[in-house]
Tab-separated table of C-alpha atoms in Angstrom:
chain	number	residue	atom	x	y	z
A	16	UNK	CA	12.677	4.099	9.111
A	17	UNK	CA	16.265	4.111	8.011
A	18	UNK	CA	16.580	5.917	4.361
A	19	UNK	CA	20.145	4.640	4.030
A	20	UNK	CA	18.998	1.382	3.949
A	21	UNK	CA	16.115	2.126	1.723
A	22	UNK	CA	18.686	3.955	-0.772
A	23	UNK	CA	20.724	1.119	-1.086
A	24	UNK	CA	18.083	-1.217	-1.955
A	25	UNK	CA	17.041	1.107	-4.663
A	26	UNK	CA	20.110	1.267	-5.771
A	27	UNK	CA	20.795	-2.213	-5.579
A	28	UNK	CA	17.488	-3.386	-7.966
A	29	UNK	CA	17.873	-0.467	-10.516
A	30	UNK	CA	21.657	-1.655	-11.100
A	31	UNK	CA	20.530	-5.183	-11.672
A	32	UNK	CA	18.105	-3.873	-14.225
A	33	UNK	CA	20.272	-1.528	-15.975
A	34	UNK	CA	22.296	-4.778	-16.517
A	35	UNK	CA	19.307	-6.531	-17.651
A	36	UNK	CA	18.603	-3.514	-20.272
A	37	UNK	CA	15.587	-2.117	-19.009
A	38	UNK	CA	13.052	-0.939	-16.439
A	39	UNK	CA	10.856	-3.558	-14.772
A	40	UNK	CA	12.745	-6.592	-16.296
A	41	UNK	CA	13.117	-8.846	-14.010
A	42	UNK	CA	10.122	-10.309	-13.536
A	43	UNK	CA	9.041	-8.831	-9.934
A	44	UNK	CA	8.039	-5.463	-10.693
A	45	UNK	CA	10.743	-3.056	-9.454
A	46	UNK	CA	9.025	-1.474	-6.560
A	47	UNK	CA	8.156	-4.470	-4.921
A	48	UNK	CA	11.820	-5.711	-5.565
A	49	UNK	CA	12.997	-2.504	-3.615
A	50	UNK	CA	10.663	-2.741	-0.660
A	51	UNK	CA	11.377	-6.528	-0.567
A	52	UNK	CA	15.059	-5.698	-0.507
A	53	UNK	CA	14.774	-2.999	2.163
A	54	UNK	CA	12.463	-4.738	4.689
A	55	UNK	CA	15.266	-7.991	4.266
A	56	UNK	CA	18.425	-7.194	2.833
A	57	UNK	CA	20.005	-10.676	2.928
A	58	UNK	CA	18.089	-12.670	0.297
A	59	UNK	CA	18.502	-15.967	1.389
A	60	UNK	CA	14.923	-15.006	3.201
A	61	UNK	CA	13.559	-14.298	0.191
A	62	UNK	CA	10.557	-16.456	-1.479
A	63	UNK	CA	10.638	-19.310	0.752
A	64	UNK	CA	8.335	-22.093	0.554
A	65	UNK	CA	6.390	-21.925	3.889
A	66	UNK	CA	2.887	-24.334	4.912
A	67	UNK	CA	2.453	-25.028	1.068
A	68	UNK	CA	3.041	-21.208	0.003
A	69	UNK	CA	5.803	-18.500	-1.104
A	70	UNK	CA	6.315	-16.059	1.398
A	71	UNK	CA	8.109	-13.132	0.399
A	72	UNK	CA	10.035	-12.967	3.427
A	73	UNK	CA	10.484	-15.055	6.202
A	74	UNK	CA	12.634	-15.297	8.720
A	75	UNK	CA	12.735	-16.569	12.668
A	76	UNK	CA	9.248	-17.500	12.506
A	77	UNK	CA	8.040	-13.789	11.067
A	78	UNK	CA	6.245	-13.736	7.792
A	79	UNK	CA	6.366	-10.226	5.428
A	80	UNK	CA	4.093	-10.030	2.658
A	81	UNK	CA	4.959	-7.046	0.526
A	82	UNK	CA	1.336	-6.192	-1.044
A	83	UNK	CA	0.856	-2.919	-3.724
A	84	UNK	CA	-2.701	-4.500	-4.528
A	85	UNK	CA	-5.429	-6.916	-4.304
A	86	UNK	CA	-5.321	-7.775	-0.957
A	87	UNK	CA	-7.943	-10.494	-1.326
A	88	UNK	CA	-5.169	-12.129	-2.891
A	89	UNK	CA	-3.556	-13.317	0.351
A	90	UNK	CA	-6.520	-14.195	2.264
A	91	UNK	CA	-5.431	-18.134	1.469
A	92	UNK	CA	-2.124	-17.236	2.924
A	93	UNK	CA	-3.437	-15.507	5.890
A	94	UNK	CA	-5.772	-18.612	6.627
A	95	UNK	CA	-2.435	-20.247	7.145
A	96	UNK	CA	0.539	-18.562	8.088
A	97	UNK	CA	-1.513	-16.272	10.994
A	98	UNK	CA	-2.109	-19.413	13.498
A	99	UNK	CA	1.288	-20.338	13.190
A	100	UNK	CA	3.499	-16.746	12.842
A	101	UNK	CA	3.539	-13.227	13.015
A	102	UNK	CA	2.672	-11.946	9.601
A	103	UNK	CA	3.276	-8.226	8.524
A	104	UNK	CA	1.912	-6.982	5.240
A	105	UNK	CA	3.869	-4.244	4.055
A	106	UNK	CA	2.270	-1.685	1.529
A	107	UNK	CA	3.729	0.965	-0.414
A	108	UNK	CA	1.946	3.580	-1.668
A	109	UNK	CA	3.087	6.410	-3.697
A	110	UNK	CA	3.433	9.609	-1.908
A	111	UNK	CA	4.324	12.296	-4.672
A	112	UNK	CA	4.500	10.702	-8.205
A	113	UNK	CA	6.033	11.768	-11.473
A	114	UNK	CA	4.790	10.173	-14.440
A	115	UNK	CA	7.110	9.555	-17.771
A	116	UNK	CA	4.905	7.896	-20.692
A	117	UNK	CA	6.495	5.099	-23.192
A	118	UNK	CA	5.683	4.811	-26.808
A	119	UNK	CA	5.697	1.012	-27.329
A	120	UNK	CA	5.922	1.869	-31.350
A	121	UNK	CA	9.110	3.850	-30.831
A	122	UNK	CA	10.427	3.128	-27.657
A	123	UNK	CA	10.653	7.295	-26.787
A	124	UNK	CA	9.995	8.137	-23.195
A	125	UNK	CA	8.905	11.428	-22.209
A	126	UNK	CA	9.974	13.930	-19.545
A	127	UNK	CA	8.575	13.835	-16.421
A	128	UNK	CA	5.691	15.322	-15.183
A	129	UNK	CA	4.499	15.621	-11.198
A	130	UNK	CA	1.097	14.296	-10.624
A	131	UNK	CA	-1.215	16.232	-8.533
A	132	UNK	CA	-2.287	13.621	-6.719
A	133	UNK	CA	-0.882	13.048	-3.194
A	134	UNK	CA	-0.790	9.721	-1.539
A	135	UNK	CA	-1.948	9.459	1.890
A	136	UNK	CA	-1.687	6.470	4.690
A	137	UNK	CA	-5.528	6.426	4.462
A	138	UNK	CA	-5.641	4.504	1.075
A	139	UNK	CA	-4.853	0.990	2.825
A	140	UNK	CA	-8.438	1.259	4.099
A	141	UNK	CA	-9.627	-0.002	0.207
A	142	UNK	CA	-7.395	-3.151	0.636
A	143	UNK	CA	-7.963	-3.662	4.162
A	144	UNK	CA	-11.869	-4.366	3.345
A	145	UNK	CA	-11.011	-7.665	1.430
A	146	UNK	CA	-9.284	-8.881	4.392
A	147	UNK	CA	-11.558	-7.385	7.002
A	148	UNK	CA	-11.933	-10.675	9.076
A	149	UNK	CA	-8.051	-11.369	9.812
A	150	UNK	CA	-7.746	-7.648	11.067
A	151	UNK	CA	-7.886	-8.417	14.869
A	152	UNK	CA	-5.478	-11.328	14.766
A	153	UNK	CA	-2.980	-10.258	17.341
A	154	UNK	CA	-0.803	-12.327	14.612
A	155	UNK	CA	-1.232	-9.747	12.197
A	156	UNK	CA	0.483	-6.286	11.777
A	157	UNK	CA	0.370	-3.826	9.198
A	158	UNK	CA	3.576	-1.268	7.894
A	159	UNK	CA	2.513	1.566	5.439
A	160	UNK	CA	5.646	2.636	3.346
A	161	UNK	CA	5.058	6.491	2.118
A	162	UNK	CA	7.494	6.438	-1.167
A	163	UNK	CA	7.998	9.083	-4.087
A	164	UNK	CA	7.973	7.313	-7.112
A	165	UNK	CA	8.257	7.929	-10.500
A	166	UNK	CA	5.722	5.695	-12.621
A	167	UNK	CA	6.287	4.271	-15.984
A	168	UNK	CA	2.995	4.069	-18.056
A	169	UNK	CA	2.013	2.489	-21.897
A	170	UNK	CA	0.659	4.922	-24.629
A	171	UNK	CA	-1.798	2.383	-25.233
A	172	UNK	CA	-5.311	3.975	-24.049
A	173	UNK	CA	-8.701	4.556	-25.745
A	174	UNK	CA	-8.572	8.509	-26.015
A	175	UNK	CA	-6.499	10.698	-28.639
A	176	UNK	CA	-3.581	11.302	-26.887
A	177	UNK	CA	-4.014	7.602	-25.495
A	178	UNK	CA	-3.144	8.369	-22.028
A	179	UNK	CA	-6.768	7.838	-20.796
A	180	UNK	CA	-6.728	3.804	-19.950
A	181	UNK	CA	-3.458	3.000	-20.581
A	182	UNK	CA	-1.679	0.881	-19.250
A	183	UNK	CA	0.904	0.602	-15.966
A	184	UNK	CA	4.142	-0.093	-16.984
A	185	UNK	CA	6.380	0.189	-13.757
A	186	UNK	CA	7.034	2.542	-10.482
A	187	UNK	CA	10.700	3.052	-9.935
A	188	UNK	CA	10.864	4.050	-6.087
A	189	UNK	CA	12.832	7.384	-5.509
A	190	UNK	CA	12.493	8.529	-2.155
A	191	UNK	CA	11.204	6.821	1.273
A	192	UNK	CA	9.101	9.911	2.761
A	193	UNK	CA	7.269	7.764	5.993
A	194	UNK	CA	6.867	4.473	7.660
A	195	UNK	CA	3.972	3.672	9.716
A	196	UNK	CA	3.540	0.902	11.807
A	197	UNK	CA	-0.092	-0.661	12.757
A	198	UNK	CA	0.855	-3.418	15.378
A	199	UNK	CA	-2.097	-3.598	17.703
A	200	UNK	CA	-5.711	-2.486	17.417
A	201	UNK	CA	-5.086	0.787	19.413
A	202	UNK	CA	-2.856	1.931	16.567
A	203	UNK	CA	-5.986	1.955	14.464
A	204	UNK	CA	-6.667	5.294	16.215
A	205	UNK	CA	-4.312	7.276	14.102
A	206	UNK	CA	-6.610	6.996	11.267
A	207	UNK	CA	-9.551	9.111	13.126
A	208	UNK	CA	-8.536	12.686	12.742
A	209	UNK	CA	-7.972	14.380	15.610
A	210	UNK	CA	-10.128	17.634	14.902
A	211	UNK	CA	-13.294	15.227	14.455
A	212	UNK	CA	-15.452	14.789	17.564
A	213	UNK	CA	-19.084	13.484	16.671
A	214	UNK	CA	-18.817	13.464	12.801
A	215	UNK	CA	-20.024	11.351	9.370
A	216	UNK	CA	-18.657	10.149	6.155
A	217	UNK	CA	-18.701	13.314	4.709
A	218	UNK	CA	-16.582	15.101	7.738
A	219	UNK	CA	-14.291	12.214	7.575
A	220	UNK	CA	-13.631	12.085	3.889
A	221	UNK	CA	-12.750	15.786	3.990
A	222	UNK	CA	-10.201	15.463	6.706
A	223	UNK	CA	-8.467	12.394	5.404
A	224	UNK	CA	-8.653	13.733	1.701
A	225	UNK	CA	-10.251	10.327	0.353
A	226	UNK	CA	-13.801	10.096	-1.415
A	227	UNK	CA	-16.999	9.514	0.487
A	228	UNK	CA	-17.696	5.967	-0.514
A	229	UNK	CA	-13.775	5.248	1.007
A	230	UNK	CA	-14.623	7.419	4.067
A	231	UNK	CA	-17.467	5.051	4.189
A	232	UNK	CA	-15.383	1.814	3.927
A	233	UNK	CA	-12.834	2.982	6.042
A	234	UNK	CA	-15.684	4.199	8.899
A	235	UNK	CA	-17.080	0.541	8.482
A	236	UNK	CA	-13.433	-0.983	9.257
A	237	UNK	CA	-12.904	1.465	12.023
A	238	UNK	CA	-16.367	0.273	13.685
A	239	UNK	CA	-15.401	-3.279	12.768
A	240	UNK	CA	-12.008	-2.610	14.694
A	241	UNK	CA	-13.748	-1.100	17.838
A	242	UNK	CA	-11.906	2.324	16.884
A	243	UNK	CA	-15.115	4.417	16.367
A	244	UNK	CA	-18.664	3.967	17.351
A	245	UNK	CA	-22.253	4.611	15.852
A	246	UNK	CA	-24.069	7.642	18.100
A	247	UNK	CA	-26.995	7.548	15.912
A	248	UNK	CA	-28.303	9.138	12.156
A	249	UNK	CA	-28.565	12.514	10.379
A	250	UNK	CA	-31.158	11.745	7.785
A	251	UNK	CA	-29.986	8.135	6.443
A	252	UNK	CA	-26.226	8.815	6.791
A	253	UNK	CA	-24.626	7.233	10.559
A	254	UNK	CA	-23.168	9.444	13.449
A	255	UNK	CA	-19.795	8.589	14.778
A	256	UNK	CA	-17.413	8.766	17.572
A	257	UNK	CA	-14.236	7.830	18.953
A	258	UNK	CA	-14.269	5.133	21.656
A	259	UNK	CA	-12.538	6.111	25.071
């Protein structure tokens, strides 16, 4: 992780957008600009037609795929590029987040305000399911970028103070908190907290903060992966363990 690095990407993409008169304006939304920027500075290895595709980044036969979403996006990609190079998807997720709203009608934007919700590396596990199969390619490595952010969103919802289904607008990156690297299946391990010894979805979602039913998807990877076994039921919910 080098921040410096990181900074001056930022830096970099927000000055090219000031001169373009706006957040978000330049066609690539401006976090994945920043993270493409920081993983390869010189953009000569940017979007480069590889195998009938455009890969975000490639260079000396190494593939980086800079994903915030829809994983099951790439699985056409991954059908391709992994037999023939080292591919590393890259996902940001937002660590602490301040939100500033936009009134399309006036173009005001509001102050910031800190969202209480805290990002964790454990969210990759909802992506990760769409691409299940391809996750024991020795071809195939993971980096999760923890990044403060500060997200632009639309006044454009259903509810009164139209907040509640609005729209995304942008995330401006402000601060690179943690990088985590998943190169082999052994790093999968990190993801099993260490205070749980025989334990189920429930004792899993409470010590990596996510919801049951993405306890339960990330348990299913984990077993998928080797990482954790099956030691048998309470009731109709499975028992697990962590391999030796």
């Amino acid at each position: 992780m080098d921040r410096a690095i990181f900074n001056q990407a930022a830096a970099k993409i927000l000055s090219r957008e000031h001169e373009n008169h706006g957040i978000g304006t330049l066609g690539e939304k401006t976090l994945h600009a920043v993270v493409k920027n920081y993983v390869e500075p010189e953009e000569d290895f940017h979007e480069v037609p590889l195998e009938g595709y455009v890969a975000d980044i490639y260079r000396e036969g190494q593939v980086f795929e800079i994903q915030t979403a829809n994983f099951n996006t790439m699985r056409a990609k991954l059908e391709t590029f992994l037999p023939r190079y080292h591919v590393t998807i890259v996902y940001p997720v937002p660590a602490t987040k301040w939100l500033r709203w936009i009134d399309e009608e006036t173009g005001e934007v509001t102050d910031r305000r800190k969202s209480p919700k805290k990002g964790t590396p454990y969210e990759i596990f909802k992506e990760l399911y769409k691409i299940k199969s391809f996750l024991k390619n020795p071809n195939l490595s993971l980096c999760i970028l923890l990044i403060d952010v500060e997200e632009y969103r639309l006044l454009n919802g259903w509810s009164q103070d139209r907040k509640k289904g609005s729209c995304r607008h942008d995330r401006v990156p402000l601060e690179l908190v943690e990088e985590i690297h998943v190169d082999c299946l052994e790093d999968y391990r990190m993801f099993v907290p260490p205070q749980l010894e025989e334990f189920g979805a429930r004792e899993y979602a409470k010590a990596s903060k996510l919801t049951v039913k993405r306890a339960q998807t990330a348990l299913n990877i984990l077993h998928h992966l080797g990482v954790v076994k099956r030691t048998g039921k309470e009731g109709r919910r499975y028992l697990y363990e962590v391999v030796e």
